[in-house]
Amino acid sequence: MTTRPVAIVIVTYNSAEVIADCLRALPAALEGAGESRVIVVDNASHDGTADVVALTDSEVKVVHRTGNDGFAAGVNTGFAHADGCDVLVLNADIRLAPGAVKAMRAAVKPGVGVVAPKLTEPDGSIQHSLRRTPTVLRTLGEAVLGGRRAGRFGPLGETVTKPAAYERAGFVDWATGAAWLVTRECIEAIGPIEERYLLYSEETEFMLRAGAKGFKTYYEPAAQAVHLGGESGTSPRLWSLVVTNKVRLHRERHGKVAAAGMWAATMVNSLPRAARGSATHKAAVKALLTQRAWPAPLSTPAAPPKDAPPYVCFSAQDWWYHNQAHSDFQLMRRVAEHRKVLLVNSIGLRMPTPGKSTQFLRRILRKAGSVAKLVRRPLPDVPGYYVMTPLPLPFYGSERVRALGAKLVRAQVRAVCAVLRMPNPIVVATIPTAWDVVQGMPHRKLVFNRSDRHSAFPEADQGTIAALEDKLLSGSDHVLYVSRQLQGEESALTQDRAHFLDHGVDLQHFRRRAQLPEDLAKIPGPRIGFFGSLDDYLVDFDLLERVAKEFPEASLVLIGDATLSMERFEKYPNVHWLDFRPYAEIPGYGTGFDVALMPWLDNDWIKHANPIKMKEYLALGLAVVSTDFPEVHQYPELIRIAKGHDAFIDAIRQTLQDGGLSTVEGRREAVLPASWDSRARQLVDLAEGQR
């Protein structure tokens, strides 16, 4: 038996009635199994599931997800929290028998990637949990002969029904996913579970994919568990997912022609039963007849599938000179691993003007330099990612000039799309001035990535920008929010087109570094730090100056491009402004902070913001002190939140003394589910019709 720890991952959604007994059975089930931990991943239950877990076993780690986007997404979150462990995935309605985990771990041997236990009904009878690879013939066999009879004959039934098969150990094609142990080697070699299935077929796809790569599924009857059973056989909605996902899985594995055969076989299975009045099979027939287009897989970074749509993103930033941590960059570069993507650099909210705009000439010159780069592929390892900067006319106060500018930008974007062979793309708009461009441009869908309230930008023509925002809110197929506050305020306008898509974080990038950058290492500690854009409409510079005064014994380290003069800090020897640093180097600088700051202004922009920096700080395990704004209250146990300058200073002082709320490990663990890859999958699912 392997000596590495085992993590029990239980995914819950409104499981308050069953989770307690599942947890109570674990101590006996884990006897002799070695080091273990229990992780409950809760998919935003609203029945008090998490409270029941806490009352049943206070040692259990509960990971709270912000929504219910499927069993696979929950399991992948559990995988992320079980680094270095084998993982036993359980449904909340499983009751493991004493010694079950030890028996499953003992079954691990070369060539085994997954171990499945013997499942029984509450009355002790065998639950048919073993499966053969799905085929059209087996689906037809079950339709004609019935599942139990067909299952006795390998070529004719997918479900193994011979009683003798459940009494002997051995390899199987796959097993139902109510309880299954996955080795760490298998997880690292095969990767995450495919999240597009939402429910059903995700374990089928994973085990078949693992088996094809030499990590087979092994059945061990010495390990036993009672499975209370779910609603899939009685719920029309769930059964419709079972049958449609079976067709989708067949298409992913064998192509469109084979999928048509599976669709027909599944329909043959469902139609007679629907005619006899079965509500579940009526739902299955309806689902098969109205089955929506499904996103092509996000599983391999090879050339995009032929039927995968291209994406055009109108960014609110400029790839060539802004921080590449921004959400539109992060999302699109990951979508581009599986789709062709054209990122259109910001066309602006206003024309910089002397006296009103800070660093007027510098802004004009850097935009001109960006336009001069034409169209490029900036990431050699992501060949499907293109970046262009159109020549804009950012005069949005005049209707006539605005219309002319939109035509100019649209012509440039359409020309590039034609050259790149990107017809009828899905358009993602992050900046409201894209509305005039997009409405005259052929597109498959329009997604408004509502990352900020841009009409609150002080230099913009706020009335004009607000009107453009309203048009995008009304005219988009979907509106994605990162601010719950903003989503709530606009819910009357967006209704069911609104979706909360939280920011992610690059977990691999934002890891603590063993060695600090040379210039930071020379700065004496303790270090109170900030990295990011030092924008005058975001950052409270008066507060930063107050920090410099109050903590002369500490070093205030500021890393980032500044939009105003930093001369005010020259009189403080403990202030070290290191200016802009490349994105690749930021984690090294953050590693050296004893306290990380979010010193925001109290304005309408911040009220509706969700700074990516917040998760980056936490991914680095940093102790964080922040001014008060709505989204920071998602982390009250990790971030000290201060109302007012005096409270902010007090919070820094306390953090220097006690190291901050939680621990380095606890802060990082809190954001492990928030990968940009998972956020990109959610965006693609939404844009391409999965939800």
XYZ file of C-alpha atoms in Angstrom:
691
model
C 0.000 0.000 0.000
C 1.283 3.450 -0.931
C 2.482 5.548 1.976
C 1.417 8.920 0.597
C -1.575 10.593 2.295
C -5.102 10.018 1.057
C -7.588 12.874 0.777
C -11.300 12.129 0.968
C -13.043 14.609 -1.339
C -16.827 14.877 -0.956
C -18.670 17.202 -3.321
C -21.934 18.511 -1.898
C -24.898 20.468 -3.144
C -27.886 20.758 -0.812
C -26.714 17.584 0.928
C -27.659 18.501 4.497
C -29.825 15.379 4.937
C -27.112 12.863 4.003
C -23.678 14.357 4.640
C -23.568 13.745 8.402
C -23.853 9.942 8.093
C -21.249 9.967 5.315
C -18.792 11.741 7.625
C -19.612 9.555 10.636
C -18.673 6.425 8.686
C -15.223 7.730 7.766
C -13.201 7.068 10.960
C -13.854 3.313 10.789
C -13.436 3.278 7.001
C -10.022 4.953 7.324
C -8.590 2.554 9.910
C -5.197 1.296 8.757
C -5.231 3.490 5.642
C -2.412 5.783 6.762
C -2.355 9.561 6.873
C -5.598 11.128 5.685
C -7.576 14.341 5.443
C -11.209 15.069 4.624
C -12.226 17.862 2.247
C -15.849 18.814 1.611
C -16.269 20.922 -1.529
C -19.623 22.668 -1.297
C -21.120 23.927 -4.567
C -23.012 26.866 -3.004
C -25.610 24.859 -1.087
C -28.476 26.850 0.385
C -29.801 24.231 2.799
C -27.133 24.567 5.501
C -24.907 21.729 4.286
C -21.739 23.477 5.452
C -23.235 24.022 8.914
C -24.054 20.317 9.197
C -20.469 19.455 8.232
C -19.081 21.814 10.882
C -21.352 20.375 13.575
C -20.559 16.772 12.610
C -16.782 17.072 12.395
C -15.029 20.360 13.090
C -11.754 18.963 11.674
C -13.162 18.635 8.165
C -11.948 21.260 5.731
C -14.839 22.910 3.883
C -14.148 24.623 0.547
C -16.948 27.039 -0.340
C -17.503 27.510 -4.067
C -19.457 30.502 -5.351
C -21.819 28.539 -7.590
C -23.035 25.094 -8.587
C -21.345 24.504 -11.928
C -21.220 20.753 -11.655
C -19.807 17.699 -9.929
C -16.639 17.672 -12.037
C -15.837 21.283 -11.171
C -16.204 20.382 -7.504
C -13.935 17.348 -7.842
C -11.303 19.402 -9.666
C -11.419 21.880 -6.799
C -10.877 18.983 -4.420
C -7.909 17.794 -6.490
C -6.377 21.266 -6.155
C -6.721 21.143 -2.363
C -5.287 17.626 -2.154
C -1.849 18.335 -3.565
C 0.465 15.358 -3.079
C -2.339 12.971 -2.075
C -4.198 10.082 -3.586
C -7.846 11.151 -3.721
C -10.937 9.161 -2.771
C -13.922 10.863 -4.400
C -17.233 10.265 -2.635
C -20.830 11.223 -3.142
C -22.429 12.584 0.012
C -24.848 9.609 0.064
C -22.051 7.002 0.375
C -21.517 5.092 3.630
C -18.107 3.414 3.558
C -17.725 0.133 5.432
C -14.997 -0.277 8.080
C -11.583 -0.815 6.506
C -12.836 0.122 3.024
C -10.169 2.716 2.341
C -7.329 0.395 3.391
C -8.674 -2.287 1.045
C -8.889 0.161 -1.862
C -5.366 1.442 -1.294
C -4.034 -2.111 -1.081
C -5.458 -2.748 -4.566
C -3.196 -0.089 -6.113
C -0.485 -1.715 -8.202
C 1.326 -0.957 -11.481
C -1.178 -0.150 -14.194
C -3.949 0.836 -11.746
C -5.066 4.467 -11.767
C -8.554 4.143 -10.283
C -9.967 1.733 -7.694
C -13.723 1.212 -7.316
C -15.336 -0.502 -4.297
C -18.300 -2.860 -4.179
C -21.500 -0.827 -3.816
C -24.646 -2.183 -2.210
C -28.168 -0.960 -1.670
C -29.252 -0.120 1.908
C -30.865 -3.580 2.084
C -27.561 -5.268 1.257
C -28.320 -6.216 -2.343
C -25.704 -5.576 -5.031
C -25.808 -2.237 -6.810
C -24.783 -2.681 -10.431
C -21.932 -0.178 -10.556
C -19.538 -1.825 -13.037
C -19.652 -0.737 -16.650
C -18.366 -1.663 -20.084
C -17.303 0.911 -22.671
C -20.435 2.548 -24.158
C -21.210 1.457 -27.737
C -24.176 1.834 -30.077
C -24.755 -1.928 -30.019
C -24.832 -2.021 -26.227
C -27.272 0.875 -26.107
C -29.520 -0.901 -28.626
C -29.161 -4.154 -26.707
C -30.375 -2.501 -23.510
C -33.231 -0.883 -25.451
C -34.428 -4.224 -26.878
C -33.599 -6.689 -24.098
C -33.657 -4.414 -21.060
C -30.619 -3.382 -19.088
C -30.526 -6.310 -16.653
C -30.852 -9.011 -19.329
C -28.524 -7.334 -21.828
C -25.908 -6.782 -19.145
C -25.300 -10.534 -18.890
C -23.803 -10.497 -22.375
C -20.705 -8.348 -22.911
C -21.413 -7.203 -26.487
C -25.062 -6.351 -25.747
C -25.050 -4.482 -22.447
C -23.073 -1.657 -20.898
C -24.017 -2.392 -17.281
C -22.419 -5.535 -15.842
C -25.250 -7.514 -14.217
C -23.797 -11.003 -13.620
C -23.696 -11.514 -9.818
C -20.421 -13.448 -10.040
C -18.669 -10.419 -11.541
C -19.214 -8.522 -8.293
C -17.527 -11.199 -6.177
C -14.106 -11.168 -7.855
C -11.499 -8.424 -8.132
C -10.228 -7.338 -11.509
C -9.988 -4.671 -14.174
C -13.145 -3.070 -15.589
C -13.686 -0.470 -18.296
C -15.155 1.978 -15.805
C -17.369 2.194 -12.731
C -20.011 4.615 -11.553
C -18.522 7.627 -9.806
C -20.240 7.442 -6.427
C -16.979 6.239 -4.839
C -13.591 5.935 -6.542
C -9.990 6.224 -5.464
C -7.680 8.025 -7.907
C -3.919 7.765 -7.550
C -1.796 10.901 -7.562
C 0.138 9.562 -10.580
C -3.110 9.209 -12.502
C -4.278 12.730 -11.632
C -0.981 14.262 -12.706
C -0.819 12.266 -15.941
C -4.469 12.583 -17.024
C -5.284 16.061 -15.777
C -8.604 17.427 -14.519
C -12.036 15.917 -15.006
C -13.899 17.359 -17.981
C -16.228 19.982 -16.485
C -18.511 20.492 -19.490
C -20.655 17.458 -18.615
C -22.013 19.194 -15.474
C -23.417 15.853 -14.218
C -23.054 12.292 -15.575
C -20.497 10.909 -18.041
C -17.680 12.923 -16.470
C -16.373 9.872 -14.596
C -16.876 7.740 -17.718
C -14.769 10.101 -19.797
C -12.054 10.340 -17.136
C -11.729 6.578 -16.528
C -11.746 5.716 -20.235
C -9.195 8.443 -20.941
C -7.064 7.204 -18.039
C -7.319 3.588 -19.185
C -6.161 4.531 -22.680
C -3.004 5.987 -21.117
C -2.244 2.958 -18.963
C -4.072 3.956 -15.753
C -6.832 1.344 -15.663
C -9.827 1.036 -13.358
C -9.682 -1.846 -10.876
C -12.639 -3.285 -8.984
C -11.983 -4.385 -5.390
C -14.946 -6.167 -3.708
C -13.106 -6.329 -0.366
C -13.809 -2.602 -0.117
C -17.515 -2.047 0.379
C -19.910 0.876 0.688
C -23.634 1.484 0.886
C -24.908 3.876 -1.767
C -28.286 5.401 -1.047
C -28.671 6.344 -4.714
C -29.531 9.603 -6.397
C -32.443 10.980 -8.356
C -31.179 10.305 -11.876
C -33.653 7.465 -12.461
C -36.661 9.400 -11.220
C -35.884 13.038 -12.034
C -36.790 13.999 -15.644
C -34.237 16.813 -15.636
C -31.392 14.618 -14.419
C -32.273 11.699 -16.662
C -32.254 14.007 -19.684
C -28.665 14.929 -18.724
C -27.749 11.234 -18.500
C -28.892 10.475 -22.054
C -27.678 13.653 -23.762
C -24.259 13.483 -22.117
C -23.938 9.886 -23.277
C -24.385 11.086 -26.870
C -21.942 13.947 -26.293
C -19.341 11.602 -24.856
C -19.651 9.343 -27.896
C -19.142 12.297 -30.198
C -16.047 13.420 -28.299
C -14.550 9.940 -28.543
C -15.645 8.843 -32.007
C -16.853 11.822 -34.060
C -20.123 13.103 -35.517
C -21.112 10.019 -37.522
C -20.755 7.680 -34.556
C -22.584 10.202 -32.373
C -25.535 10.111 -34.771
C -25.706 6.351 -34.278
C -25.601 6.723 -30.500
C -28.286 9.420 -30.705
C -30.545 7.067 -32.703
C -29.904 4.137 -30.344
C -30.654 6.294 -27.318
C -33.841 7.524 -28.959
C -34.892 3.902 -29.649
C -34.364 3.223 -25.956
C -36.421 6.222 -24.827
C -39.303 6.502 -27.309
C -41.295 3.359 -26.347
C -41.035 4.160 -22.659
C -42.044 7.762 -23.284
C -45.071 6.480 -25.238
C -46.051 4.430 -22.204
C -46.106 7.614 -20.124
C -42.696 7.632 -18.440
C -41.988 11.224 -17.413
C -38.235 10.646 -17.321
C -38.155 9.198 -20.839
C -40.430 11.941 -22.153
C -37.864 14.405 -20.863
C -35.093 12.359 -22.496
C -36.822 12.415 -25.877
C -37.392 16.151 -25.641
C -33.750 16.729 -24.631
C -32.472 14.611 -27.522
C -34.662 16.460 -30.013
C -33.686 19.896 -28.719
C -30.070 19.124 -27.835
C -28.114 22.355 -28.093
C -24.737 22.832 -29.652
C -22.027 21.862 -27.222
C -18.640 23.534 -26.909
C -15.803 21.676 -28.550
C -13.401 20.259 -25.916
C -10.962 22.361 -23.939
C -8.724 19.384 -23.326
C -5.803 19.680 -25.722
C -3.868 22.791 -26.775
C -3.611 21.609 -30.363
C -5.264 23.282 -33.351
C -8.889 24.236 -32.572
C -11.538 21.758 -33.774
C -13.071 22.609 -37.131
C -16.458 23.463 -35.621
C -15.007 25.632 -32.830
C -15.945 29.317 -33.219
C -13.293 32.054 -33.208
C -13.301 34.834 -30.624
C -12.755 38.562 -30.983
C -12.205 40.403 -27.706
C -12.351 44.188 -27.449
C -10.085 44.696 -24.476
C -10.153 47.544 -21.990
C -6.352 47.374 -21.810
C -3.421 47.404 -24.216
C -1.373 44.210 -24.364
C 1.813 46.039 -25.249
C 2.048 48.374 -22.268
C -0.498 47.451 -19.591
C -0.095 44.841 -16.881
C -0.832 41.486 -18.488
C -2.524 40.245 -15.340
C -5.779 41.948 -16.405
C -8.762 39.614 -16.721
C -9.416 40.034 -20.441
C -5.801 39.088 -21.189
C -5.858 36.149 -18.790
C -9.147 34.772 -20.098
C -8.400 35.201 -23.775
C -4.893 33.748 -23.713
C -6.400 30.594 -22.190
C -9.310 30.465 -24.600
C -6.680 30.812 -27.346
C -5.138 27.512 -26.293
C -8.241 25.880 -27.782
C -9.830 28.501 -30.054
C -8.539 31.099 -32.469
C -8.607 34.479 -30.687
C -8.071 38.033 -31.888
C -7.516 40.456 -29.015
C -8.250 44.043 -30.031
C -6.302 46.420 -27.819
C -8.253 49.190 -26.096
C -9.889 51.790 -28.337
C -10.136 54.048 -25.303
C -12.795 55.950 -23.393
C -11.561 59.433 -24.272
C -8.891 61.333 -26.141
C -6.094 62.350 -23.741
C -5.934 66.138 -23.493
C -3.379 68.504 -21.948
C -4.410 69.776 -18.555
C -7.030 67.073 -18.038
C -5.071 63.872 -18.619
C -1.980 62.954 -16.661
C 1.135 62.220 -18.754
C -0.678 63.381 -21.882
C 2.203 63.118 -24.355
C 3.385 59.763 -23.014
C -0.058 58.259 -23.522
C -0.277 59.475 -27.099
C 3.183 58.126 -27.944
C 2.707 54.713 -26.415
C -0.636 54.232 -28.223
C 1.037 55.220 -31.472
C 3.735 52.644 -30.783
C 1.075 50.031 -30.122
C -0.708 50.795 -33.418
C 2.614 50.462 -35.225
C 2.924 46.847 -34.120
C 0.012 45.947 -36.451
C -1.060 42.294 -35.861
C 1.212 39.940 -33.964
C 1.247 36.609 -32.176
C 2.944 37.525 -28.885
C 2.960 34.054 -27.302
C 5.008 31.449 -29.192
C 3.427 28.610 -27.214
C -0.126 29.842 -27.984
C -0.155 30.163 -31.796
C -3.911 30.805 -31.917
C -3.598 34.087 -30.014
C -3.398 37.268 -32.122
C -3.162 40.862 -30.889
C -3.934 43.974 -32.930
C -4.196 47.682 -32.162
C -6.553 49.509 -34.526
C -6.021 53.159 -35.276
C -8.835 54.750 -33.221
C -10.584 58.111 -33.203
C -11.407 58.337 -29.493
C -13.644 61.426 -29.711
C -16.818 60.098 -28.130
C -18.500 63.402 -27.356
C -19.524 63.977 -30.997
C -22.084 61.604 -32.529
C -20.723 62.181 -36.034
C -17.071 61.660 -35.134
C -17.991 58.708 -32.945
C -19.781 57.024 -35.862
C -16.813 57.700 -38.131
C -14.414 56.279 -35.559
C -16.547 53.146 -35.182
C -16.523 52.576 -38.949
C -12.761 53.018 -39.021
C -12.129 50.520 -36.221
C -14.719 48.061 -37.582
C -13.111 48.094 -41.018
C -9.702 47.330 -39.529
C -10.998 44.507 -37.325
C -13.036 42.923 -40.124
C -10.043 43.066 -42.459
C -7.861 41.265 -39.939
C -10.609 38.685 -39.287
C -10.826 38.038 -43.023
C -7.079 37.497 -43.321
C -7.051 35.224 -40.262
C -10.145 33.335 -41.476
C -12.243 34.182 -38.465
C -15.780 34.547 -39.866
C -18.777 35.235 -37.632
C -16.874 35.243 -34.339
C -18.094 35.262 -30.771
C -17.420 38.827 -29.618
C -16.378 39.586 -26.064
C -16.553 43.298 -25.237
C -14.828 44.558 -22.099
C -14.938 48.252 -22.971
C -18.287 50.040 -23.642
C -16.976 52.039 -26.622
C -16.866 48.720 -28.500
C -20.660 48.862 -28.855
C -20.604 51.167 -31.877
C -18.075 48.875 -33.563
C -19.782 45.578 -32.777
C -23.368 46.415 -33.701
C -22.400 46.700 -37.378
C -20.162 43.646 -37.366
C -21.367 40.065 -38.052
C -21.017 37.962 -34.926
C -22.320 34.723 -33.524
C -22.867 36.010 -30.001
C -22.031 39.105 -28.008
C -20.736 38.736 -24.453
C -20.283 41.867 -22.334
C -17.456 41.263 -19.876
C -18.587 43.837 -17.294
C -15.347 44.086 -15.347
C -15.779 47.717 -14.221
C -18.237 50.586 -14.325
C -16.349 52.563 -16.962
C -18.731 55.511 -16.765
C -17.182 56.189 -13.352
C -13.806 56.848 -14.976
C -13.145 60.509 -14.111
C -11.532 61.586 -17.406
C -14.267 60.122 -19.622
C -17.390 61.806 -20.980
C -19.367 60.019 -18.313
C -22.809 60.617 -19.834
C -21.776 59.229 -23.219
C -19.974 56.233 -21.723
C -22.954 55.471 -19.465
C -25.253 55.473 -22.519
C -22.919 53.057 -24.325
C -22.838 50.814 -21.257
C -26.640 50.710 -21.229
C -26.704 49.739 -24.903
C -24.239 46.920 -24.316
C -26.183 45.751 -21.275
C -29.384 45.636 -23.341
C -27.892 44.286 -26.569
C -25.601 41.519 -25.287
C -26.516 37.854 -25.260
C -24.744 37.435 -21.924
C -23.355 39.858 -19.351
C -20.496 38.631 -17.152
C -19.924 40.368 -13.821
C -17.011 40.258 -11.409
C -18.757 42.600 -8.957
C -21.755 41.296 -7.073
C -22.605 44.873 -6.155
C -22.767 45.943 -9.799
C -24.649 42.825 -10.853
C -27.280 43.482 -8.219
C -27.717 47.112 -9.204
C -28.235 46.221 -12.868
C -30.301 43.056 -12.397
C -33.520 44.682 -13.599
C -31.894 45.372 -16.964
C -29.892 42.166 -17.424
C -32.148 39.619 -15.640
C -31.301 36.023 -16.655
C -28.602 37.204 -19.075
C -26.406 38.138 -16.103
C -23.799 35.691 -14.818
C -21.239 36.089 -12.063
C -17.792 35.047 -13.320
C -15.302 35.763 -10.593
C -11.745 36.712 -11.400
C -9.179 33.951 -11.409
C -5.541 33.832 -10.475
C -2.535 32.220 -12.139
C -1.775 29.734 -9.384
C 1.371 28.392 -11.008
C 2.772 31.880 -11.507
C 1.871 33.321 -8.108
C 3.932 31.036 -5.925
C 6.416 32.206 -3.325
C 9.961 32.383 -4.627
C 13.008 31.029 -2.855
C 15.112 34.068 -3.792
C 14.123 37.736 -3.778
C 14.983 40.117 -6.636
C 18.306 41.811 -5.989
C 16.917 45.353 -5.670
C 14.226 44.249 -3.207
C 16.651 42.190 -1.134
C 18.665 45.360 -0.493
C 15.646 47.110 1.030
C 15.516 46.564 4.799
C 12.493 44.962 6.401
C 9.861 44.837 7.491
C 8.466 45.655 4.057
C 4.981 47.064 3.560
C 4.285 46.593 -0.143
C 2.026 47.251 -3.095
C 2.342 45.986 -6.660
C 0.145 47.053 -9.537
C -0.846 50.191 -11.408
C -0.439 53.337 -9.316
C -3.422 55.085 -10.903
C -4.563 58.381 -9.450
C -8.254 57.419 -9.755
C -7.730 54.123 -7.879
C -4.979 54.501 -5.293
C -5.246 56.732 -2.232
C -1.855 58.456 -2.365
C -2.625 60.493 0.752
C -3.056 57.223 2.605
C 0.253 55.881 1.276
C 1.991 59.016 2.471
C 0.390 58.541 5.874
C 1.779 54.967 5.947
C 5.261 56.310 5.190
C 4.998 58.763 8.109
C 3.567 56.320 10.623
C 6.078 53.525 10.008
C 9.539 55.098 9.682
C 11.100 51.856 10.902
C 9.534 49.930 7.998
C 10.072 50.176 4.237
C 7.152 51.121 2.005
C 7.776 49.388 -1.331
C 5.710 50.536 -4.327
C 5.970 48.574 -7.570
C 4.127 49.775 -10.634
C 3.712 52.368 -13.339
C 2.453 55.669 -11.897
C 0.029 58.047 -13.633
C 1.126 61.066 -11.610
C 4.310 62.474 -10.156
C 5.850 60.485 -7.306
C 7.917 63.460 -6.097
C 5.798 63.719 -2.960
C 7.512 60.586 -1.617
C 11.091 61.767 -2.157
C 11.225 63.272 1.332
C 10.624 59.855 2.928
C 13.797 57.738 3.035
C 11.736 54.641 3.823
C 9.708 54.852 0.575
C 11.070 52.827 -2.330
C 9.286 53.272 -5.647
C 10.674 50.647 -8.002
C 8.522 51.709 -10.972
C 7.186 49.153 -13.457
C 8.351 45.559 -13.209
C 7.507 42.817 -15.739
C 4.659 40.469 -14.882
C 7.064 37.529 -14.771
C 8.977 39.145 -11.895
C 6.037 40.259 -9.734
C 5.739 37.077 -7.585
C 9.384 37.455 -6.565
C 8.740 40.981 -5.334
C 5.526 39.993 -3.573
C 7.336 37.197 -1.756
C 9.354 39.849 0.070
C 6.330 41.730 1.479
C 5.550 41.395 5.171
C 2.276 43.243 4.658
C 0.536 43.716 1.289
C -1.678 46.769 0.807
C -4.873 47.537 -1.080
C -5.068 51.306 -0.410
C -8.061 52.206 -2.579
C -9.893 55.483 -2.869
C -13.495 55.565 -1.734
C -15.214 56.211 -5.059
C -17.769 54.723 -7.423
C -15.116 52.916 -9.464
C -13.752 51.002 -6.484
C -17.248 50.323 -5.161
C -17.895 48.217 -8.266
C -14.403 46.729 -8.605
C -12.999 43.283 -7.901
C -9.197 43.716 -8.002
C -7.315 40.713 -9.378
C -4.520 41.782 -7.045
C -6.600 40.522 -4.122
C -6.321 36.897 -5.272
C -2.703 37.345 -6.362
C -1.764 38.513 -2.857
C -3.613 35.556 -1.317
C -2.079 33.059 -3.773
C 1.324 34.247 -2.530
C 0.134 33.681 1.035
C 0.562 37.357 1.931
C -0.973 39.098 4.918
C -3.257 41.749 3.410
C -4.653 45.033 4.715
C -7.320 46.716 2.605
C -9.562 49.734 2.615
C -13.263 48.905 2.647
C -15.116 48.029 -0.572
C -17.844 45.433 -1.297
C -15.892 42.562 -2.898
C -13.234 42.424 -0.181
C -15.918 41.163 2.199
C -15.735 37.791 0.418
C -12.536 37.230 2.450
C -13.262 38.563 5.958
C -11.277 35.764 7.604
C -8.202 36.362 5.448
C -7.938 40.126 4.868
C -8.002 42.902 7.436
C -10.558 45.472 6.264
C -10.181 49.047 7.503
C -12.691 51.894 7.342
C -10.778 55.154 7.323
C -7.110 56.097 7.447
C -6.704 55.639 11.200
C -8.117 52.126 11.085
C -5.877 51.306 8.114
C -2.766 52.326 10.049
C -3.906 50.315 13.070
C -4.500 47.267 10.884
C -0.976 47.474 9.430
C 0.497 47.797 12.898
C -1.419 44.762 14.137
C -0.449 42.735 11.066
C 3.229 43.511 11.551
C 2.860 42.126 15.065
C 0.812 38.970 14.472
C 1.480 38.087 10.823
C -2.070 38.751 9.677
C -5.293 36.798 9.599
C -5.027 33.054 8.842
C -1.683 31.560 7.762
C 0.435 31.573 4.613
C -0.949 28.151 3.684
C -4.518 29.061 4.613
C -4.500 32.189 2.489
C -3.199 30.329 -0.564
C -5.620 27.449 -0.116
C -8.547 29.882 -0.159
C -7.933 30.744 -3.812
C -6.901 27.321 -5.132
C -10.281 26.822 -6.902
C -9.897 30.164 -8.726
C -7.702 29.194 -11.666
C -7.965 31.193 -14.881
C -8.322 27.900 -16.755
C -11.575 27.131 -14.955
C -12.815 30.688 -15.558
C -12.032 30.350 -19.280
C -13.957 27.068 -19.424
C -16.964 28.760 -17.853
C -16.794 31.582 -20.387
C -16.614 29.168 -23.323
C -19.461 27.037 -21.970
C -21.639 30.113 -21.686
C -20.687 31.675 -25.011
C -21.013 28.459 -27.007
C -24.317 27.315 -25.621
C -23.628 24.977 -22.732
C -25.552 27.231 -20.328
